[in-house]
Coordinates of C-alpha atoms in Angstrom, one line a residue:
X1 CA 26.4 -3.6 -32.3
X2 CA 23.1 -2.7 -33.9
X3 CA 22.0 0.9 -34.8
X4 CA 19.0 0.5 -32.6
X5 CA 21.0 -0.7 -29.6
X6 CA 23.5 2.2 -30.1
X7 CA 20.9 4.7 -30.4
X8 CA 19.1 3.5 -27.4
X9 CA 22.2 3.3 -25.3
X10 CA 23.3 7.0 -26.3
X11 CA 19.8 8.2 -25.6
X12 CA 19.6 6.4 -22.3
X13 CA 23.0 7.6 -21.2
X14 CA 22.5 11.3 -22.0
X15 CA 18.9 11.0 -20.3
X16 CA 20.3 9.7 -17.1
X17 CA 23.2 12.2 -17.0
X18 CA 20.4 14.9 -17.3
X19 CA 18.1 13.3 -14.7
X20 CA 21.1 13.1 -12.2
X21 CA 21.4 16.9 -12.0
X22 CA 17.8 17.1 -10.8
X23 CA 17.1 13.6 -9.0
X24 CA 16.7 14.1 -5.4
X25 CA 17.5 10.6 -4.7
X26 CA 19.7 8.1 -6.6
X27 CA 21.8 10.7 -8.5
X28 CA 25.1 8.8 -8.1
X29 CA 23.4 5.6 -9.2
X30 CA 22.1 7.3 -12.3
X31 CA 25.7 8.5 -13.2
X32 CA 27.3 5.3 -12.5
X33 CA 25.0 3.3 -14.7
X34 CA 25.3 5.9 -17.5
X35 CA 29.1 5.7 -17.2
X36 CA 29.2 1.9 -17.1
X37 CA 26.8 1.7 -20.1
X38 CA 28.8 4.0 -22.2
X39 CA 31.7 1.6 -22.1
X40 CA 32.6 1.0 -25.8
X41 CA 34.0 -2.4 -25.1
X42 CA 30.8 -4.0 -23.8
X43 CA 29.9 -6.9 -26.1
X44 CA 26.6 -7.6 -27.7
X45 CA 24.6 -10.6 -26.4
X46 CA 22.0 -12.7 -28.3
X47 CA 19.1 -13.4 -25.9
X48 CA 16.5 -15.9 -27.3
X49 CA 13.1 -14.2 -27.9
X50 CA 9.8 -15.9 -27.0
X51 CA 6.3 -15.0 -26.7
X52 CA 4.8 -14.2 -23.4
X53 CA 1.1 -13.1 -23.0
X54 CA 2.0 -9.7 -21.5
X55 CA 3.7 -8.8 -24.8
X56 CA 0.4 -8.2 -26.2
X57 CA 0.0 -5.1 -24.1
X58 CA 3.1 -3.6 -25.7
X59 CA 1.7 -2.1 -28.7
X60 CA -0.8 0.2 -26.8
X61 CA 1.8 0.9 -24.1
X62 CA 4.2 2.1 -26.6
X63 CA 2.0 4.2 -28.3
X64 CA 1.2 5.9 -25.0
X65 CA 4.7 6.3 -24.2
X66 CA 5.8 7.9 -27.5
X67 CA 3.0 10.4 -27.2
X68 CA 4.0 11.1 -23.5
X69 CA 6.7 13.3 -21.7
X70 CA 9.7 11.1 -22.5
X71 CA 9.1 10.6 -26.5
X72 CA 12.8 10.2 -27.4
X73 CA 13.5 7.6 -24.8
X74 CA 10.1 5.7 -25.6
X75 CA 10.9 5.8 -29.3
X76 CA 14.6 4.5 -29.0
X77 CA 13.1 1.7 -26.8
X78 CA 10.4 0.8 -29.4
X79 CA 12.9 0.6 -32.2
X80 CA 15.0 -1.8 -30.0
X81 CA 12.2 -3.9 -28.6
X82 CA 11.8 -6.4 -31.2
X83 CA 15.6 -7.7 -30.5
X84 CA 14.8 -7.9 -26.6
X85 CA 14.0 -11.3 -25.0
X86 CA 11.1 -11.1 -22.6
X87 CA 10.9 -13.1 -19.3
X88 CA 9.3 -13.5 -15.9
X89 CA 11.3 -13.8 -12.6
X90 CA 12.0 -17.3 -11.6
X91 CA 11.3 -16.5 -7.9
X92 CA 7.6 -15.9 -8.8
X93 CA 4.8 -18.4 -9.5
X94 CA 1.1 -18.3 -9.8
X95 CA 0.5 -20.1 -6.4
X96 CA 2.7 -17.4 -4.6
X97 CA 2.2 -14.3 -6.6
X98 CA -0.9 -12.2 -6.8
X99 CA -3.6 -14.2 -8.8
X100 CA -3.4 -13.9 -12.6
X101 CA -0.5 -11.4 -12.5
X102 CA 2.1 -14.0 -14.0
X103 CA -0.1 -13.7 -17.1
X104 CA -0.1 -10.0 -17.0
X105 CA 3.4 -8.8 -16.3
X106 CA 7.0 -9.6 -18.1
X107 CA 10.4 -7.7 -18.2
X108 CA 13.3 -7.7 -20.6
X109 CA 16.9 -7.2 -19.8
X110 CA 18.6 -4.7 -22.1
X111 CA 21.8 -4.4 -20.6
X112 CA 23.0 -7.0 -17.9
X113 CA 24.6 -10.5 -17.6
X114 CA 21.8 -12.0 -19.9
X115 CA 20.9 -8.7 -21.9
X116 CA 21.4 -7.6 -25.4
X117 CA 24.3 -5.7 -24.0
X118 CA 26.6 -7.8 -21.8
X119 CA 27.6 -6.3 -18.5
X120 CA 27.8 -8.0 -15.2
X121 CA 27.5 -5.3 -12.6
X122 CA 24.5 -3.2 -13.6
X123 CA 21.0 -3.9 -15.0
X124 CA 18.9 -2.0 -17.6
X125 CA 15.6 -3.4 -18.0
X126 CA 12.1 -2.6 -19.0
X127 CA 8.8 -4.0 -17.5
X128 CA 5.2 -4.1 -18.6
X129 CA 2.3 -4.9 -16.3
X130 CA -1.4 -5.3 -17.3
X131 CA -4.4 -3.1 -16.2
X132 CA -5.8 -3.5 -12.8
X133 CA -3.0 -5.6 -11.4
X134 CA -1.0 -5.3 -7.9
X135 CA 2.6 -6.2 -8.0
X136 CA 3.2 -7.3 -4.6
X137 CA 5.8 -6.2 -2.3
X138 CA 9.1 -7.2 -3.2
X139 CA 12.8 -6.1 -2.7
X140 CA 16.2 -6.7 -4.0
X141 CA 19.9 -5.9 -3.0
X142 CA 20.4 -3.5 -5.9
X143 CA 19.6 0.1 -5.8
X144 CA 16.9 0.8 -8.4
X145 CA 16.0 3.9 -10.6
X146 CA 12.5 3.8 -12.4
X147 CA 11.2 6.0 -15.0
X148 CA 7.6 5.4 -15.9
X149 CA 7.0 5.6 -19.7
X150 CA 3.1 4.7 -19.8
X151 CA 0.5 3.8 -17.5
X152 CA -0.5 6.1 -14.5
X153 CA -0.2 3.9 -11.5
X154 CA 0.1 3.7 -7.7
X155 CA 3.6 3.0 -6.2
X156 CA 4.5 2.4 -2.7
X157 CA 7.7 2.0 -0.9
X158 CA 8.5 1.3 2.8
X159 CA 8.0 4.0 5.1
X160 CA 5.5 5.8 2.8
X161 CA 1.8 5.7 1.7
X162 CA 0.7 4.8 -2.0
X163 CA 1.6 7.6 -4.4
X164 CA -0.2 8.3 -7.8
X165 CA 2.6 8.4 -10.5
X166 CA 2.4 9.7 -14.1
X167 CA 4.3 8.8 -17.2
X168 CA 7.6 10.9 -16.9
X169 CA 7.8 10.4 -13.2
X170 CA 11.2 9.2 -11.6
X171 CA 11.2 6.7 -8.5
X172 CA 14.2 5.4 -6.5
X173 CA 14.4 2.4 -4.4
X174 CA 17.2 1.9 -1.8
X175 CA 19.0 -1.5 -1.5
X176 CA 16.6 -4.0 0.2
X177 CA 13.7 -1.3 0.4
X178 CA 10.4 -3.2 0.0
X179 CA 8.1 -1.6 -2.8
X180 CA 5.0 -2.5 -4.7
X181 CA 3.0 -1.2 -7.6
X182 CA -0.8 -1.0 -8.5
X183 CA -1.9 -0.3 -11.9
X184 CA -5.3 1.1 -13.0
X185 CA -7.1 1.2 -16.3
X186 CA -4.0 1.0 -18.7
X187 CA -1.0 -1.1 -18.8
X188 CA 2.3 0.2 -17.2
X189 CA 5.5 0.4 -19.2
X190 CA 8.6 1.6 -17.4
X191 CA 12.4 1.4 -17.6
X192 CA 14.1 0.1 -14.5
X193 CA 17.9 0.1 -13.7
X194 CA 19.9 -1.6 -11.0
X195 CA 23.0 -0.2 -9.5
X196 CA 24.4 -3.3 -7.8
X197 CA 24.5 -7.1 -8.4
X198 CA 22.0 -7.8 -11.2
X199 CA 22.6 -11.6 -10.8
X200 CA 20.6 -11.5 -7.2
X201 CA 17.0 -11.4 -8.3
X202 CA 14.2 -9.9 -6.4
X203 CA 11.8 -11.7 -4.1
X204 CA 8.9 -11.1 -2.1
X205 CA 8.9 -9.0 0.9
X206 CA 6.6 -11.2 2.9
X207 CA 6.9 -9.0 6.1
X208 CA 6.3 -5.8 4.5
X209 CA 3.3 -3.9 6.0
X210 CA 1.5 -2.2 3.1
X211 CA -1.2 0.6 3.7
X212 CA -4.5 -0.3 2.5
X213 CA -4.9 -0.2 -1.2
X214 CA -6.2 3.1 -2.9
X215 CA -9.7 2.7 -3.7

């Protein structure tokens, strides 16, 4: 296992255990993800790296993240990033997704069935979304824990209004709870972990009723 992967794994596990002590929602999920991630028997994968347009946003987003409120986590991720494979959800397409977003977003799986760290019952990933983009309402079976590293942005989840979030903020989504994101002037970079079946991809929540978009 590479030093970068070991460092990131140790940093994230310690962070999640600390976060679980103050998280109002999803504390058991954070603890379970950290426990599973710390298993020394997990094997290293070898995902194929390819270039996607949204990866051009990473350099600036990482600079912001390392200067933000979670510098240790951001630095550990930045060191690991050259080994990660970025992708886009196969359930999404330009003709059904928000116009232009397919070229402005990407995610990588750090730990998961196809990740750098091989595990089949959780998912640890990162996502980047370009400025002035709406990531439409979507949902998935797994419970989700987000930590925003860069890019102040609006977030919505079913039953609430849009909420302005800043780097360092923690967000939690219940199983099948529709949620959406609206970026503003800078690119968003966040860590997202799933507690639940990572093989069931997210899909559009076409019946979700979002409030009016923030002006």
